[in-house]
Coordinates of C-alpha atoms in Angstrom, one line a residue:
X1 CA -0.2 -0.1 0.0
X2 CA 1.7 3.3 -1.1
X3 CA 1.7 6.2 1.4
X4 CA -0.7 8.8 1.1
X5 CA 0.8 12.5 1.7
X6 CA -1.4 15.4 3.3
X7 CA 0.3 18.6 2.1
X8 CA 0.2 21.5 4.4
X9 CA -0.3 25.1 3.4
X10 CA 0.4 26.7 6.9
X11 CA 3.1 25.9 9.5
X12 CA 2.1 23.9 12.4
X13 CA 0.9 26.0 15.6
X14 CA 3.7 24.9 18.0
X15 CA 2.1 26.4 21.4
X16 CA -1.1 24.3 20.3
X17 CA 0.9 21.2 19.5
X18 CA 2.5 21.3 22.9
X19 CA -0.6 22.0 24.7
X20 CA -2.0 18.6 23.0
X21 CA 0.9 17.0 24.1
X22 CA 0.7 18.0 27.6
X23 CA -2.9 16.9 27.8
X24 CA -2.7 13.6 26.4
X25 CA -1.4 10.7 28.5
X26 CA -2.8 7.4 27.6
X27 CA -2.0 4.9 25.0
X28 CA -5.1 4.8 22.6
X29 CA -4.4 2.0 20.1
X30 CA -1.7 -0.1 18.3
X31 CA -1.7 1.1 14.8
X32 CA 0.1 3.8 13.2
X33 CA -1.3 6.5 11.0
X34 CA -0.9 5.5 7.2
X35 CA -0.4 8.8 5.7
X36 CA 2.7 11.5 6.1
X37 CA 2.6 15.0 6.2
X38 CA 4.5 17.3 3.7
X39 CA 5.1 21.2 3.6
X40 CA 7.5 23.7 1.9
X41 CA 10.0 25.4 4.3
X42 CA 12.6 27.8 3.7
X43 CA 16.0 28.3 5.5
X44 CA 16.3 31.3 7.7
X45 CA 19.7 32.6 7.9
X46 CA 19.4 34.0 11.3
X47 CA 18.0 31.0 12.8
X48 CA 20.7 28.8 11.1
X49 CA 23.5 31.2 12.5
X50 CA 21.9 30.6 16.0
X51 CA 21.9 26.7 15.6
X52 CA 25.5 26.8 14.5
X53 CA 26.5 28.7 17.7
X54 CA 24.9 26.4 20.1
X55 CA 25.8 23.3 18.4
X56 CA 29.5 24.3 17.7
X57 CA 29.4 24.3 13.8
X58 CA 31.6 26.6 11.8
X59 CA 30.3 28.6 8.7
X60 CA 31.2 26.5 5.9
X61 CA 28.4 27.4 3.5
X62 CA 26.8 24.2 4.1
X63 CA 23.7 23.1 6.2
X64 CA 24.9 21.2 9.3
X65 CA 24.0 17.5 8.6
X66 CA 21.6 17.5 11.7
X67 CA 20.1 20.9 11.0
X68 CA 17.1 19.6 8.8
X69 CA 15.9 17.9 12.0
X70 CA 15.1 21.3 13.2
X71 CA 13.3 22.3 9.8
X72 CA 11.2 19.2 10.4
X73 CA 10.4 19.3 14.2
X74 CA 6.9 21.3 13.8
X75 CA 5.7 18.8 11.2
X76 CA 6.9 16.0 13.2
X77 CA 5.1 17.4 16.4
X78 CA 1.9 17.5 14.3
X79 CA 2.0 14.2 13.3
X80 CA 3.0 12.7 16.7
X81 CA 0.2 14.6 18.3
X82 CA -2.7 13.8 15.7
X83 CA -5.7 12.1 17.1
X84 CA -5.2 9.3 15.3
X85 CA -1.6 8.8 16.5
X86 CA -1.9 6.1 19.4
X87 CA 1.0 7.1 21.7
X88 CA 1.4 9.9 24.0
X89 CA 4.4 12.1 22.8
X90 CA 5.6 13.0 26.1
X91 CA 7.3 9.9 27.4
X92 CA 8.5 8.5 23.9
X93 CA 12.1 7.8 24.1
X94 CA 14.5 8.4 21.3
X95 CA 16.7 5.2 21.2
X96 CA 18.7 5.8 18.0
X97 CA 19.0 8.2 15.0
X98 CA 20.2 7.7 11.5
X99 CA 20.7 10.5 8.8
X100 CA 21.9 10.2 5.2
X101 CA 23.0 13.4 3.4
X102 CA 22.7 12.3 -0.2
X103 CA 24.3 15.5 -1.8
X104 CA 25.9 18.4 -0.5
X105 CA 23.6 20.8 1.1
X106 CA 25.1 24.0 -0.1
X107 CA 23.1 27.2 -1.5
X108 CA 19.9 25.5 -0.1
X109 CA 16.9 28.0 0.4
X110 CA 13.1 26.6 -0.2
X111 CA 12.9 22.9 0.7
X112 CA 10.2 20.4 0.8
X113 CA 10.0 18.2 4.2
X114 CA 8.0 15.0 4.6
X115 CA 7.4 13.0 7.8
X116 CA 5.8 9.7 8.4
X117 CA 5.9 6.9 10.7
X118 CA 6.3 2.9 10.1
X119 CA 7.7 -0.4 11.3
X120 CA 5.9 -0.9 14.7
X121 CA 7.5 -3.8 16.3
X122 CA 7.6 -5.3 20.0
X123 CA 10.2 -4.2 22.5
X124 CA 11.3 -5.8 25.7
X125 CA 10.1 -2.5 27.2
X126 CA 7.2 -1.8 25.0
X127 CA 7.0 -1.1 21.4
X128 CA 9.3 0.8 18.9
X129 CA 8.6 2.5 15.6
X130 CA 10.2 4.8 13.4
X131 CA 9.9 8.3 12.5
X132 CA 10.8 9.0 9.0
X133 CA 12.1 12.4 7.8
X134 CA 12.9 13.4 4.2
X135 CA 14.2 16.8 2.6
X136 CA 13.8 17.4 -1.1
X137 CA 15.3 20.4 -2.9
X138 CA 14.6 21.5 -6.6
X139 CA 16.8 18.7 -7.8
X140 CA 15.1 15.7 -5.7
X141 CA 16.0 13.8 -2.6
X142 CA 18.6 15.9 -0.5
X143 CA 18.6 14.3 3.0
X144 CA 16.8 11.4 5.2
X145 CA 16.4 10.3 8.7
X146 CA 15.2 7.6 10.6
X147 CA 14.5 8.1 14.4
X148 CA 14.0 4.9 16.1
X149 CA 11.4 5.8 19.3
X150 CA 10.0 3.6 22.2
X151 CA 6.8 3.9 23.8
X152 CA 6.8 2.0 27.2
X153 CA 3.9 0.0 28.3
X154 CA 2.6 -0.9 24.8
X155 CA 1.5 -4.7 24.2
X156 CA 2.1 -6.1 21.0
X157 CA 1.7 -9.8 20.0
X158 CA 5.2 -11.3 18.8
X159 CA 8.7 -11.3 20.2
X160 CA 11.0 -8.5 20.3
X161 CA 13.9 -8.8 17.9
X162 CA 17.3 -9.6 19.4
X163 CA 19.6 -6.7 19.7
X164 CA 22.7 -7.0 17.5
X165 CA 25.8 -7.3 19.4
X166 CA 28.0 -4.3 19.3
X167 CA 31.7 -4.6 17.9
X168 CA 34.7 -3.2 19.7
X169 CA 36.4 -0.6 17.8
X170 CA 39.8 0.9 18.3
X171 CA 39.0 4.5 19.0
X172 CA 40.8 7.3 20.7
X173 CA 40.0 10.4 22.4
X174 CA 39.4 13.4 20.0
X175 CA 38.1 16.1 22.1
X176 CA 36.0 16.9 25.1
X177 CA 33.6 19.6 26.0
X178 CA 31.4 20.8 28.8
X179 CA 27.6 20.2 28.4
X180 CA 26.5 23.4 30.6
X181 CA 23.3 23.4 32.9
X182 CA 21.4 25.8 30.6
X183 CA 22.3 24.0 27.3
X184 CA 18.8 22.2 27.3
X185 CA 17.1 25.8 27.1
X186 CA 19.7 27.2 24.6
X187 CA 19.0 24.2 22.2
X188 CA 15.3 24.5 22.5
X189 CA 15.3 28.0 21.5
X190 CA 16.9 27.0 18.4
X191 CA 15.3 23.9 17.6
X192 CA 11.7 24.3 19.1
X193 CA 12.0 21.4 21.2
X194 CA 10.8 22.3 24.7
X195 CA 10.4 18.9 26.3
X196 CA 10.6 19.6 29.8
X197 CA 13.1 16.8 30.7
X198 CA 15.8 19.3 28.8
X199 CA 14.8 22.6 30.7
X200 CA 15.7 22.1 34.3
X201 CA 16.1 19.9 37.0
X202 CA 12.7 21.0 38.6
X203 CA 10.8 20.2 35.2
X204 CA 12.8 16.8 34.5
X205 CA 11.9 15.7 38.1
X206 CA 8.2 15.7 37.0
X207 CA 9.2 12.9 34.4
X208 CA 11.7 10.9 36.8
X209 CA 14.9 12.5 36.1
X210 CA 16.7 13.9 38.9
X211 CA 18.7 16.7 36.6
X212 CA 17.8 18.0 33.5
X213 CA 19.4 16.0 30.5
X214 CA 20.8 17.2 27.2
X215 CA 18.7 16.5 23.9
X216 CA 20.1 13.7 22.1
X217 CA 20.0 15.4 19.0
X218 CA 22.3 18.4 20.6
X219 CA 24.7 15.4 21.6
X220 CA 24.9 14.0 17.9
X221 CA 24.8 17.7 16.4
X222 CA 27.9 18.7 18.9
X223 CA 29.7 15.4 18.0
X224 CA 29.2 15.9 14.1
X225 CA 30.7 19.7 14.6
X226 CA 33.7 18.4 16.5
X227 CA 34.0 15.7 13.6
X228 CA 33.7 17.9 11.0
X229 CA 37.2 17.4 9.7
X230 CA 36.7 13.8 9.7
X231 CA 33.6 13.3 7.7
X232 CA 32.8 14.1 3.7
X233 CA 29.9 16.7 3.1
X234 CA 27.7 14.3 1.3
X235 CA 27.1 10.6 0.3
X236 CA 27.3 9.8 4.0
X237 CA 25.2 7.9 6.4
X238 CA 25.7 8.6 10.1
X239 CA 23.9 6.5 12.8
X240 CA 23.9 6.5 16.5
X241 CA 22.4 4.5 19.3
X242 CA 21.7 6.9 22.5
X243 CA 22.7 5.1 25.7
X244 CA 22.7 6.7 29.1
X245 CA 21.5 10.5 29.1
X246 CA 24.0 13.2 29.7
X247 CA 23.1 14.8 32.9
X248 CA 23.3 18.7 33.1
X249 CA 26.1 19.9 33.8
X250 CA 28.6 17.7 32.9
X251 CA 31.7 17.0 30.7
X252 CA 31.9 14.6 28.1
X253 CA 34.6 12.9 26.0
X254 CA 34.3 12.3 22.2
X255 CA 36.4 9.1 21.0
X256 CA 36.6 8.5 17.3
X257 CA 38.4 6.4 14.5
X258 CA 41.1 8.2 12.3
X259 CA 39.6 10.1 9.6
X260 CA 38.4 8.1 6.4
X261 CA 35.4 7.1 4.7
X262 CA 34.0 5.1 7.5
X263 CA 34.8 4.8 11.2
X264 CA 33.0 4.8 14.6
X265 CA 32.5 7.3 17.4
X266 CA 31.6 7.0 21.1
X267 CA 30.6 9.7 23.7
X268 CA 31.5 9.1 27.0
X269 CA 31.2 10.8 30.7
X270 CA 32.6 10.5 34.0
X271 CA 33.7 6.7 34.8
X272 CA 33.6 5.8 31.0
X273 CA 29.9 5.9 31.2
X274 CA 28.6 5.6 27.6
X275 CA 26.2 8.2 26.5
X276 CA 26.1 7.5 22.6
X277 CA 27.8 5.2 20.2
X278 CA 27.6 5.2 16.2
X279 CA 29.4 4.7 13.1
X280 CA 29.8 6.7 9.7
X281 CA 29.9 5.0 6.3
X282 CA 29.5 5.8 2.5
X283 CA 26.0 5.5 1.1
X284 CA 25.8 2.2 -1.0

């Protein structure tokens, strides 16, 4: 069955969508919507510059490889707070993220963003699904992303797929940085993602966290900014698994393979606590 696309003429209303998210706490079903949302968006230079500053990217004439997530965020919110989406948005856990940069993202202005969900599967702690995002320019597909999301407490028939064992890569320390206490609020201002678990210790405790934690996509963006000299500008896939959250404030250490067409990365904290692991490779 081909996916049905709904084209939006007006931007999603984020305050209204946050209200929907805050007032919905129940699981209402076990079937994902069979449609996607699309919308034309424009890159705004001032917002892009603010994002670069918060995430550590330099101005090189290209969109940062993680920036399309920001362009798609409001559309994702609209899809994940729709009446026929069965899971409450607050409480979803971002387990993994994979992006594919198909062509160099330079001279980018007007884009078409599409989002949909797919691949609902049982998980040891509930159910997982993929939030899929695509970005096209006038020449065609430009960028793609797959975010693996967990909803606790969902009961699905069947067995959860076994996790693939992680190989041991030879990594060396590349750099380290501070994740300051206010980085959740600063990233929220440039991304639109005001999830309470990232904003303050007070709001994080409402959801079971003793401290605010950094956004997973800030961790990935800050990592790719640090790896910018390692990675090609296009024809690349960068996949990460989010492990233990980065509590704010804290210091983190980035370990990586030597520069090359493929490699591995790991983000660690005090006591070698693993926050994120992943790899990059050329597109097949």
